[in-house]
Coordinates of C-alpha atoms in Angstrom, one line a residue:
X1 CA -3.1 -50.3 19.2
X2 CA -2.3 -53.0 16.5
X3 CA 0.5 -53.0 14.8
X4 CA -0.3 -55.3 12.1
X5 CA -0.7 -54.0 8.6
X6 CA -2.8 -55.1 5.7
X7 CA -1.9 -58.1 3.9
X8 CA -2.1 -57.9 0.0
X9 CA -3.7 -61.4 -1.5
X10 CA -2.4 -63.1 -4.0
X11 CA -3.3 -62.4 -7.3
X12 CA -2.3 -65.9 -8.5
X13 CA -5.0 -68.8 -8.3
X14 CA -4.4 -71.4 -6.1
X15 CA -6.4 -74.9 -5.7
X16 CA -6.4 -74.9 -2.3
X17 CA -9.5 -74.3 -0.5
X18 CA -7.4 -74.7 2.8
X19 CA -5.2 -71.5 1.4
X20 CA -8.0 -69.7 0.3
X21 CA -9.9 -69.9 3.9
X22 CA -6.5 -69.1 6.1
X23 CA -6.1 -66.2 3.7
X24 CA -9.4 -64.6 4.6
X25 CA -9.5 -66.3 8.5
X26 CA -6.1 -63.7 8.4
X27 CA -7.4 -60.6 6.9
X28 CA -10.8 -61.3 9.3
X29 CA -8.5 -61.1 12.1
X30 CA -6.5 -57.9 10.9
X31 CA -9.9 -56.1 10.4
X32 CA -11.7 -57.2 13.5
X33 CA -7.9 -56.2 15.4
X34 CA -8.0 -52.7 13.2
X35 CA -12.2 -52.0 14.6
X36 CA -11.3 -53.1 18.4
X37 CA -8.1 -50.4 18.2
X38 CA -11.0 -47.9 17.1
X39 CA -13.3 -48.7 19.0
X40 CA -11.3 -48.6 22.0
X41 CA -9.7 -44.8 20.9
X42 CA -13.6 -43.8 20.8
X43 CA -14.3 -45.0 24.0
X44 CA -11.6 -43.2 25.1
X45 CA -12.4 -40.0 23.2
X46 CA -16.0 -40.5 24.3
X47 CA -14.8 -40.8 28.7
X48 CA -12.6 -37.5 27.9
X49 CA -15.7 -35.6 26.7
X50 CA -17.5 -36.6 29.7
X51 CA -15.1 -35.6 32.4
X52 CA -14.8 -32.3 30.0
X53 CA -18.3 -31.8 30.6
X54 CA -18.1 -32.5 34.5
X55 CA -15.2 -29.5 34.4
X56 CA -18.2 -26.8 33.4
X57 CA -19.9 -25.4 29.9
X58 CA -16.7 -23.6 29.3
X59 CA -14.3 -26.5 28.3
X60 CA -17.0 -27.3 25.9
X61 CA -14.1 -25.8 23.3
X62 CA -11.9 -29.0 24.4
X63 CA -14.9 -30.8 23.3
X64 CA -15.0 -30.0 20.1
X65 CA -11.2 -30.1 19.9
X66 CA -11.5 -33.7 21.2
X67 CA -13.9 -34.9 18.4
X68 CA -12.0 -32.6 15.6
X69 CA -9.0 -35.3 17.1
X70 CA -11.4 -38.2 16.8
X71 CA -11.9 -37.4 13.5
X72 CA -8.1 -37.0 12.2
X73 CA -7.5 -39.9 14.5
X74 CA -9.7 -41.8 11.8
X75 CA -7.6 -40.5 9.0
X76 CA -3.8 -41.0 9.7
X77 CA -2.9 -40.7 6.4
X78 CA -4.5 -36.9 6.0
X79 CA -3.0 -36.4 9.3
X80 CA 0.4 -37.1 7.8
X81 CA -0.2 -35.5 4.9
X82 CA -0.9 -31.8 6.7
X83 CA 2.0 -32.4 9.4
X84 CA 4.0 -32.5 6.5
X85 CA 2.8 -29.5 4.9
X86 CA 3.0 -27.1 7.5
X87 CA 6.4 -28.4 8.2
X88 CA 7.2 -27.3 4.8
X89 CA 5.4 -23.8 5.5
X90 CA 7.4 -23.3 8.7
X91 CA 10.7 -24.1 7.0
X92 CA 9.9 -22.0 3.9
X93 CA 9.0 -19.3 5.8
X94 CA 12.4 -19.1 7.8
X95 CA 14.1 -19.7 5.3
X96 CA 12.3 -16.3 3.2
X97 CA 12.8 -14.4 6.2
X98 CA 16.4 -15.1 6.1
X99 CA 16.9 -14.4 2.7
X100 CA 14.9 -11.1 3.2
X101 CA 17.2 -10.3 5.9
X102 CA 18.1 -6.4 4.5
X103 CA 21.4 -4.7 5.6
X104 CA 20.9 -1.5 7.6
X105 CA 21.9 1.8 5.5
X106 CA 23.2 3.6 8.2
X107 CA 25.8 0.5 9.3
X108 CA 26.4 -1.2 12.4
X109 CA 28.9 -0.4 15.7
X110 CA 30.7 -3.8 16.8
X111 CA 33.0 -4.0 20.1
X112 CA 34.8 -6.2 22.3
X113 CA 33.5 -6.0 25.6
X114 CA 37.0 -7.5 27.0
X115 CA 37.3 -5.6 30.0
X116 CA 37.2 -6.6 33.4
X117 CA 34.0 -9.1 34.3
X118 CA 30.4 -9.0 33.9
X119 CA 29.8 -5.5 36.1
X120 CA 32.2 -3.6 33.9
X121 CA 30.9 -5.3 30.7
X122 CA 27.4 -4.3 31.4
X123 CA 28.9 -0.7 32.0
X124 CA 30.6 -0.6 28.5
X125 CA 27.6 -1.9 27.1
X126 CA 25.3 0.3 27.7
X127 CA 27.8 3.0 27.0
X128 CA 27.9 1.3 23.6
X129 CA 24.5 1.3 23.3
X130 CA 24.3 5.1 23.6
X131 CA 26.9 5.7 21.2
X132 CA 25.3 3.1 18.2
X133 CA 22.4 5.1 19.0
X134 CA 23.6 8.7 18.7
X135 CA 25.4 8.1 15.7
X136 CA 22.3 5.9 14.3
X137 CA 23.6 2.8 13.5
X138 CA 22.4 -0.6 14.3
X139 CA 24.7 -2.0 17.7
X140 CA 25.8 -5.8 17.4
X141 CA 25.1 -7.6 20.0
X142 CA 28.1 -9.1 21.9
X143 CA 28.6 -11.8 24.1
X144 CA 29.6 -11.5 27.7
X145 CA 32.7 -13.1 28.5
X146 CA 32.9 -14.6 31.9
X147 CA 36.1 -16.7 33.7
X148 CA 35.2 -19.6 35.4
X149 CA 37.4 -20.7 38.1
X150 CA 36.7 -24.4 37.0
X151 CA 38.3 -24.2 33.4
X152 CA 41.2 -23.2 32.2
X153 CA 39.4 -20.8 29.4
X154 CA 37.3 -17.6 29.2
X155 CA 33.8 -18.6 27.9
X156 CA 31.5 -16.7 26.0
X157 CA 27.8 -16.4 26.5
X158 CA 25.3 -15.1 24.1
X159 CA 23.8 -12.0 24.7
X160 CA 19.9 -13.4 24.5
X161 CA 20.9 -16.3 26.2
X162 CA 21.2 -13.1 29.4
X163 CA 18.8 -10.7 28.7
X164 CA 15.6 -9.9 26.2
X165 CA 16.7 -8.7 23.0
X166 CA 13.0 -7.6 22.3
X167 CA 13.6 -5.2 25.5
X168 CA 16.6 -3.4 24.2
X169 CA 15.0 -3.0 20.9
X170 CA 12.8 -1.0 22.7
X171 CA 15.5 1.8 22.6
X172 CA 17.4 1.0 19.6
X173 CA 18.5 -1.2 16.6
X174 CA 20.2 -4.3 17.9
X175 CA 20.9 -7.5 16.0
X176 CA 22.7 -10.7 17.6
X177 CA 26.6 -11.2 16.3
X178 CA 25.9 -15.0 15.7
X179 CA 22.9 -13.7 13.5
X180 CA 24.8 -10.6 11.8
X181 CA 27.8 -12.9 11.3
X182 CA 25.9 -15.9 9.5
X183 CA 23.7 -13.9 7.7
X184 CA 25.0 -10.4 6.6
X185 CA 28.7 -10.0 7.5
X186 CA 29.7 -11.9 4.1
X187 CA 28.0 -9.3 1.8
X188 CA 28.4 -6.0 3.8
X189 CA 31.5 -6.7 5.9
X190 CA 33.8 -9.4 4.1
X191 CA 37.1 -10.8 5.4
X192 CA 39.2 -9.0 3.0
X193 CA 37.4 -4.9 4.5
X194 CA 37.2 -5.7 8.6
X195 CA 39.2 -2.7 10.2
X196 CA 39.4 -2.4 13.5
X197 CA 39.1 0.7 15.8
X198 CA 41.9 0.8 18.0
X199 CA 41.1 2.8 21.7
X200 CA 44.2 3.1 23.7
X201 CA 47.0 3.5 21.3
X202 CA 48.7 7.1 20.6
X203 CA 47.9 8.3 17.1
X204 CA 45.4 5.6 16.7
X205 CA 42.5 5.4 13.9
X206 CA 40.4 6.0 16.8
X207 CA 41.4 9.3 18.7
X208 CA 43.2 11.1 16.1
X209 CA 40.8 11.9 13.7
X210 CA 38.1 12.5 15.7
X211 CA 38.4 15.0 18.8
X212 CA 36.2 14.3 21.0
X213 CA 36.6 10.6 20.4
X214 CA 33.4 8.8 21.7
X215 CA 32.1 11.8 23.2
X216 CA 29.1 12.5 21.1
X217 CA 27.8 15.2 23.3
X218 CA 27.9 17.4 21.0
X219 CA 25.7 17.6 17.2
X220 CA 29.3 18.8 16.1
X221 CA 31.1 15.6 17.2
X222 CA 28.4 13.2 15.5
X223 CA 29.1 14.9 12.4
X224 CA 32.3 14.3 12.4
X225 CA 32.2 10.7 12.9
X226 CA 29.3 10.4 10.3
X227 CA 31.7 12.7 8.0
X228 CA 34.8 11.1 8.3
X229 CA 33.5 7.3 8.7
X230 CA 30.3 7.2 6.3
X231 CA 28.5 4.0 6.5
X232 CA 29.0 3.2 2.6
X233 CA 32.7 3.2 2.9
X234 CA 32.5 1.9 7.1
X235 CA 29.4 -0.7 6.5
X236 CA 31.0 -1.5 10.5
X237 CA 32.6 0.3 12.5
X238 CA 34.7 -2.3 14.9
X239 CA 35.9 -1.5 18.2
X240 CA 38.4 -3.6 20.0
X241 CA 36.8 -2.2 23.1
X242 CA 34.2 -0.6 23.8
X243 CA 33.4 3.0 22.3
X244 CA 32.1 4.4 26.1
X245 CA 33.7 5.8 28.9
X246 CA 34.2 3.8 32.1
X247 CA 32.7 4.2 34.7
X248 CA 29.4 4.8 32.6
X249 CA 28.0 8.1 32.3
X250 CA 25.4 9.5 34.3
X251 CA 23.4 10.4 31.4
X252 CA 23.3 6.5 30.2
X253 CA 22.7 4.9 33.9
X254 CA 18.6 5.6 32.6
X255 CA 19.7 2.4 29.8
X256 CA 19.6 0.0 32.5
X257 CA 16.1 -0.2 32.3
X258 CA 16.3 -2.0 29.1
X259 CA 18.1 -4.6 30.5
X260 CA 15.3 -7.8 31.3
X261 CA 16.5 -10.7 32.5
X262 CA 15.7 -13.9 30.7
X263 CA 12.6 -16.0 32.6
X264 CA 15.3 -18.8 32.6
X265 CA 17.4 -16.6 35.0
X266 CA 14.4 -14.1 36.6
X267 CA 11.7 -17.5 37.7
X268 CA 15.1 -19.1 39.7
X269 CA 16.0 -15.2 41.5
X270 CA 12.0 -15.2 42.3
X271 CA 11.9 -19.3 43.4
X272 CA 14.7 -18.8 45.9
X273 CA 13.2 -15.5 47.3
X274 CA 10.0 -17.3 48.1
X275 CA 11.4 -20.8 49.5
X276 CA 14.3 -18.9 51.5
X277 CA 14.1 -15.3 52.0
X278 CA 11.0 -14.0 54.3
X279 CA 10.4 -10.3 53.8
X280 CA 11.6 -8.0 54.6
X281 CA 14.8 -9.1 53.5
X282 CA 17.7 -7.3 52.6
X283 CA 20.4 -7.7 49.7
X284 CA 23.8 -7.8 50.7
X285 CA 26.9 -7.6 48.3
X286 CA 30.1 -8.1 49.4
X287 CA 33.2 -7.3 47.4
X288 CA 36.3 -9.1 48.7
X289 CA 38.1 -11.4 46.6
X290 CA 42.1 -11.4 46.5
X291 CA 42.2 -9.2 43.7
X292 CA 40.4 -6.3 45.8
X293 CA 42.9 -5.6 48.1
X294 CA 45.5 -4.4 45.4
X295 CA 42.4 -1.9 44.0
X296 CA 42.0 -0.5 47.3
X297 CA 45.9 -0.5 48.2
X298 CA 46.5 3.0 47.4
X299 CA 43.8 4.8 49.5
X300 CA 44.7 2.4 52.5
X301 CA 48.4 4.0 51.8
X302 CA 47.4 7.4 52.1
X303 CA 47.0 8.5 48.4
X304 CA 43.9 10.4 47.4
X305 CA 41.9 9.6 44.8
X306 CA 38.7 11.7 43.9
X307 CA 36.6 8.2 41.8
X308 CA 37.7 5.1 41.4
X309 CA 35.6 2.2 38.9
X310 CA 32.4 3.0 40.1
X311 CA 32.3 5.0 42.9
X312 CA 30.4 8.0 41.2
X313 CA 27.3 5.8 41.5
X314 CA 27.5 7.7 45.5
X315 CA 30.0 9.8 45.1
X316 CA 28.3 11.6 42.4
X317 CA 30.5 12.0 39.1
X318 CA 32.1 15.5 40.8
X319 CA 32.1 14.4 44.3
X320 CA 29.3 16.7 45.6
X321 CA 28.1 13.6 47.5
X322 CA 31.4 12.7 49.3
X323 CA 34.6 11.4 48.8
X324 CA 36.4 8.1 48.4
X325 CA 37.7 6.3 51.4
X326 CA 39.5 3.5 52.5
X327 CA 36.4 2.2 54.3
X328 CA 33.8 3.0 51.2
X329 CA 36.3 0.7 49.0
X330 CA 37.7 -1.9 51.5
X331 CA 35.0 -1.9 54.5
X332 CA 35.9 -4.0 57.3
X333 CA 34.5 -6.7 58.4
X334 CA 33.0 -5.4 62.0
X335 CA 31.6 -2.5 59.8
X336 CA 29.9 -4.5 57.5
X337 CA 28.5 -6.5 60.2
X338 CA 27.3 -3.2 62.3
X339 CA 26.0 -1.9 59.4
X340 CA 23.7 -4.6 57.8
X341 CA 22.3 -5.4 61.6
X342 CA 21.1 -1.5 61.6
X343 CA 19.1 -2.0 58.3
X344 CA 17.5 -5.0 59.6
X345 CA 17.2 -3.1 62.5
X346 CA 15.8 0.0 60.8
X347 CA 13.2 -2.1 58.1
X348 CA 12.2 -4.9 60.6
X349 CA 14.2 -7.5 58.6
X350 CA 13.2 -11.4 58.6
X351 CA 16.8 -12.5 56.3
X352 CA 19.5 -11.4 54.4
X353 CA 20.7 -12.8 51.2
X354 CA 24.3 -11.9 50.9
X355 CA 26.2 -12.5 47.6
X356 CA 30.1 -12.1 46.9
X357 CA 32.9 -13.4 45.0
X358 CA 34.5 -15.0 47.6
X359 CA 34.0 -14.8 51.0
X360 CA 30.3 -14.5 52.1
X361 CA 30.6 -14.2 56.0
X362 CA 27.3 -16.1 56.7
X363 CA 28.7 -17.7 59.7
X364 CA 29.6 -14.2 61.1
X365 CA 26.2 -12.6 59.7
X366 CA 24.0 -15.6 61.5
X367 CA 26.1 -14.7 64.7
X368 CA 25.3 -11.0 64.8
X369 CA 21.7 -11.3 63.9
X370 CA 21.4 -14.5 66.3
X371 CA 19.0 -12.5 68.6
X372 CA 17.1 -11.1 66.2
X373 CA 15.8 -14.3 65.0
X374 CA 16.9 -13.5 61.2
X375 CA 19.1 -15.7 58.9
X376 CA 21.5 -14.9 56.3
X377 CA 21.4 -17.2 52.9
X378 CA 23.8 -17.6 49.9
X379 CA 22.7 -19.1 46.6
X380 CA 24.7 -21.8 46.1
X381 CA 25.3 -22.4 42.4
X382 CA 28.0 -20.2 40.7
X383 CA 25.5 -18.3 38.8
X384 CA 25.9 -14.3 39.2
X385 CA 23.2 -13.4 37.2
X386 CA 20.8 -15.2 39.5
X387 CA 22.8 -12.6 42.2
X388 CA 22.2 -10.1 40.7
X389 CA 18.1 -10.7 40.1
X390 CA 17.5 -11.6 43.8
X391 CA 19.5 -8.5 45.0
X392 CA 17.7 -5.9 43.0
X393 CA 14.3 -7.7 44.4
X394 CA 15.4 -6.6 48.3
X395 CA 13.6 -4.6 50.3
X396 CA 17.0 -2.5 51.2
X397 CA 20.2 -3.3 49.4
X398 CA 23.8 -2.2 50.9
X399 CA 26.8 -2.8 48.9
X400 CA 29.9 -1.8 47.5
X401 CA 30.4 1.6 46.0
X402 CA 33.3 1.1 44.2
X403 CA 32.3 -2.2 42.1
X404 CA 30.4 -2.2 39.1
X405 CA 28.5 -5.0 39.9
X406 CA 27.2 -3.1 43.0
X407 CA 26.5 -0.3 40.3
X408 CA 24.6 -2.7 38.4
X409 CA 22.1 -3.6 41.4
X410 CA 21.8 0.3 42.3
X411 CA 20.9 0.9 38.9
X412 CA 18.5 -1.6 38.3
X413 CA 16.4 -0.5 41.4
X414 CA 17.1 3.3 40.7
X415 CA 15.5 2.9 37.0
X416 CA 13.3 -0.2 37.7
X417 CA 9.1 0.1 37.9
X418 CA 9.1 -1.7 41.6
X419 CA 9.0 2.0 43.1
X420 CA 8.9 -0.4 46.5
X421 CA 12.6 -1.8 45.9
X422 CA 14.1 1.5 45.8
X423 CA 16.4 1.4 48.9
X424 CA 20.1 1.4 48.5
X425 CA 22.6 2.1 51.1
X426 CA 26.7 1.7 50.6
X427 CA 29.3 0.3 53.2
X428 CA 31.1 3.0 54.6
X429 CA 29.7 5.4 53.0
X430 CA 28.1 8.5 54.8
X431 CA 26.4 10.7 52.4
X432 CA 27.1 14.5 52.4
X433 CA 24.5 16.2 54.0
X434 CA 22.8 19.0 51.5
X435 CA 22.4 22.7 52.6
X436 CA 19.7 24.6 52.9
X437 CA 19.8 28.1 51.8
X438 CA 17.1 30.3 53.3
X439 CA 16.2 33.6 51.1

């Protein structure tokens, strides 16, 4: 279009008929430049109308929309004008809903989730999540922390920038720590009042009083944390870790349901499954970093140990599924490779997608399954979350019974609603067999 603007005349007279004709020769041209732009914009409004009408009757709303366009087209100043209006709605509108932003009466549960990496965070969260619950105060959400091998720092990432916020509200009260912080903690929780809940420390504010501690099992145990820490004198209860029992409890492993994966991180899990992974496929996780040999030390020295991080999640919490072995924590790697060839064996598997924190063993995996015609595939980009979505979409997942992030997997298929991507098997791990009693 033209970008020439109107040219004001001049008010004073002037003698010259030469000055007088240019001027209006130069305002002709502006005009006749200003008509062509329009003329060409409805030409062009007219040809979209037609190929809407080609489409079928039912674009005829795009249509109307079209000419409604035509018309505002015809009036950029009005179109200016209401831009800028509902611009000014928009912001007026946040800005009342912040200010209308009410404290919750019955106070809020804050915590560190500091320990260990995104498994045993998720574990402690949801443990938190019951507790804020049972004691009916709104839970801040935190963020996770991971530890990139690539910098020298922990980072933090925000909770909604993971998971659906709108999903866990579903259960209970939740508010985002960036929004309680900016937008609350300054009237209800200032500087000058922040007390922190100590966990681990002998005669601590956290142990002492209370008896049971986080246990709120009991009605008797809620009362005495709403007794001896009211929410008008303990607006926030602050945890510098998290007020939950690790491993989780089995009474909480149902939370994990609540736990949705962004579209950001769910549409790349689904992508790769499609362009890589023919079903069946099954999800492999394999727990072997450096740091994994000094966990499973003691058991391959002799010493028994009933549970160890997560293995309840086959164990059972009292054992009455097994017991803990140096194979269930540590498996080898000719076990591992036995055992994933009998599922794909067993389910008539097309690939694997293996995931781990350090050594993957697709080299070895492609070898053993070299006859069968199936593949093994990593994702490559350091993402676990994205792990973590395309294992609990496998037709059969095996992994590690000891490691929370294993737990999360075996969670997430035992409480999702795909009732089809319900198999989960564990390395090493031979389940007891149950008795029958005959009357």
């Amino acid at each position: 279009m033209s970008n020439k603007g109107y040219m004001k005349l001049s008010n004073d007279p002037s003698s010259s008929d030469t000055f007088i004709h240019d001027t209006f020769h130069k305002q002709a041209t502006i005009v006749r430049d200003q008509d062509e732009d329009l003329e060409a914009v409805g030409d062009t409004l007219h040809t979209i109308r037609n190929m809407s009408h080609r489409i079928g009757e039912e674009l005829d709303e795009q249509s109307e929309m079209l000419d409604d366009l035509g018309h505002a087209m015809m009036n950029t100043e009005s179109s200016l004008k209401m831009l800028r209006l509902i611009v000014f709605i928009t912001a007026s509108v946040a800005v009342v809903a912040a200010a209308n932003l009410e404290a919750d009466p019955s106070g809020y549960v804050a915590f560190c989730p500091c320990m260990g990496r995104f498994g045993n965070q998720v574990e402690q969260f949801l443990g938190a999540l019951s507790f804020a619950k049972q004691l009916n105060r709104t839970l801040i959400l935190p963020p996770f922390i991971s530890y990139p091998h690539t910098k020298p720092q922990a980072q933090m990432t925000p909770f909604a920038d993971i998971f659906e916020v709108s999903e866990i509200s579903k259960y209970h009260r939740v508010i985002q720590m960036d929004k309680f912080m900016r937008e609350l903690s300054s009237t209800i929780w200032p500087k000058e009042k922040r007390l922190a809940f100590c966990v681990e420390f002998i005669g601590d504010e956290y142990h002492g009083p209370i008896g049971d501690g986080y246990d709120l099992g009991r009605t008797a145990a809620r009362q005495e944390w709403q007794t001896k820490y009211p929410s008008h004198k303990f607006p926030v209860l602050s945890f510098v870790s998290a007020p939950a029992p690790f491993p989780i409890r089995a009474e909480d492993r149902h939370l994990q349901k609540y736990l949705k994966w962004k579209p950001r991180i769910m549409n790349k899990a689904i992508k790769f499954v499609k362009e890589n992974l023919p079903r069946p496929f099954v999800g492999v996780h394999l727990r072997n970093n450096l740091d994994w040999e000094n966990v499973c030390k003691a058991l391959h020295e002799g010493h028994k140990m009933p549970q160890l991080f997560a293995s309840p999640q086959c164990l059972g919490y009292h054992n009455e599924l097994g017991i803990l072995t140096p194979q269930i924590c540590e498996p080898p790697p000719e076990l591992i490779l036995q055992e994933i060839e009998d599922i794909v064996g067993a389910i008539g598997g097309k690939s694997v997608f293996v995931a781990s924190d350090r050594d993957h063993m697709i080299t070895d995996i492609n070898d053993k399954l070299i006859k069968r015609g199936v593949k093994a595939f990593k994702y490559d980009s350091d993402e676990p979350y994205i792990d973590l979505a395309i294992l609990t979409l496998s037709d059969h997942f095996i992994g590690n019974c000891v490691s929370t992030f294993t737990s999360f997997v075996s969670r997430a298929r035992e409480f999702g609603s795909r009732k089809d991507l319900k198999d989960t098997s564990f390395f090493g791990y031979e389940p007891i067999e149950k008795r029958k009693i005959e009357l």
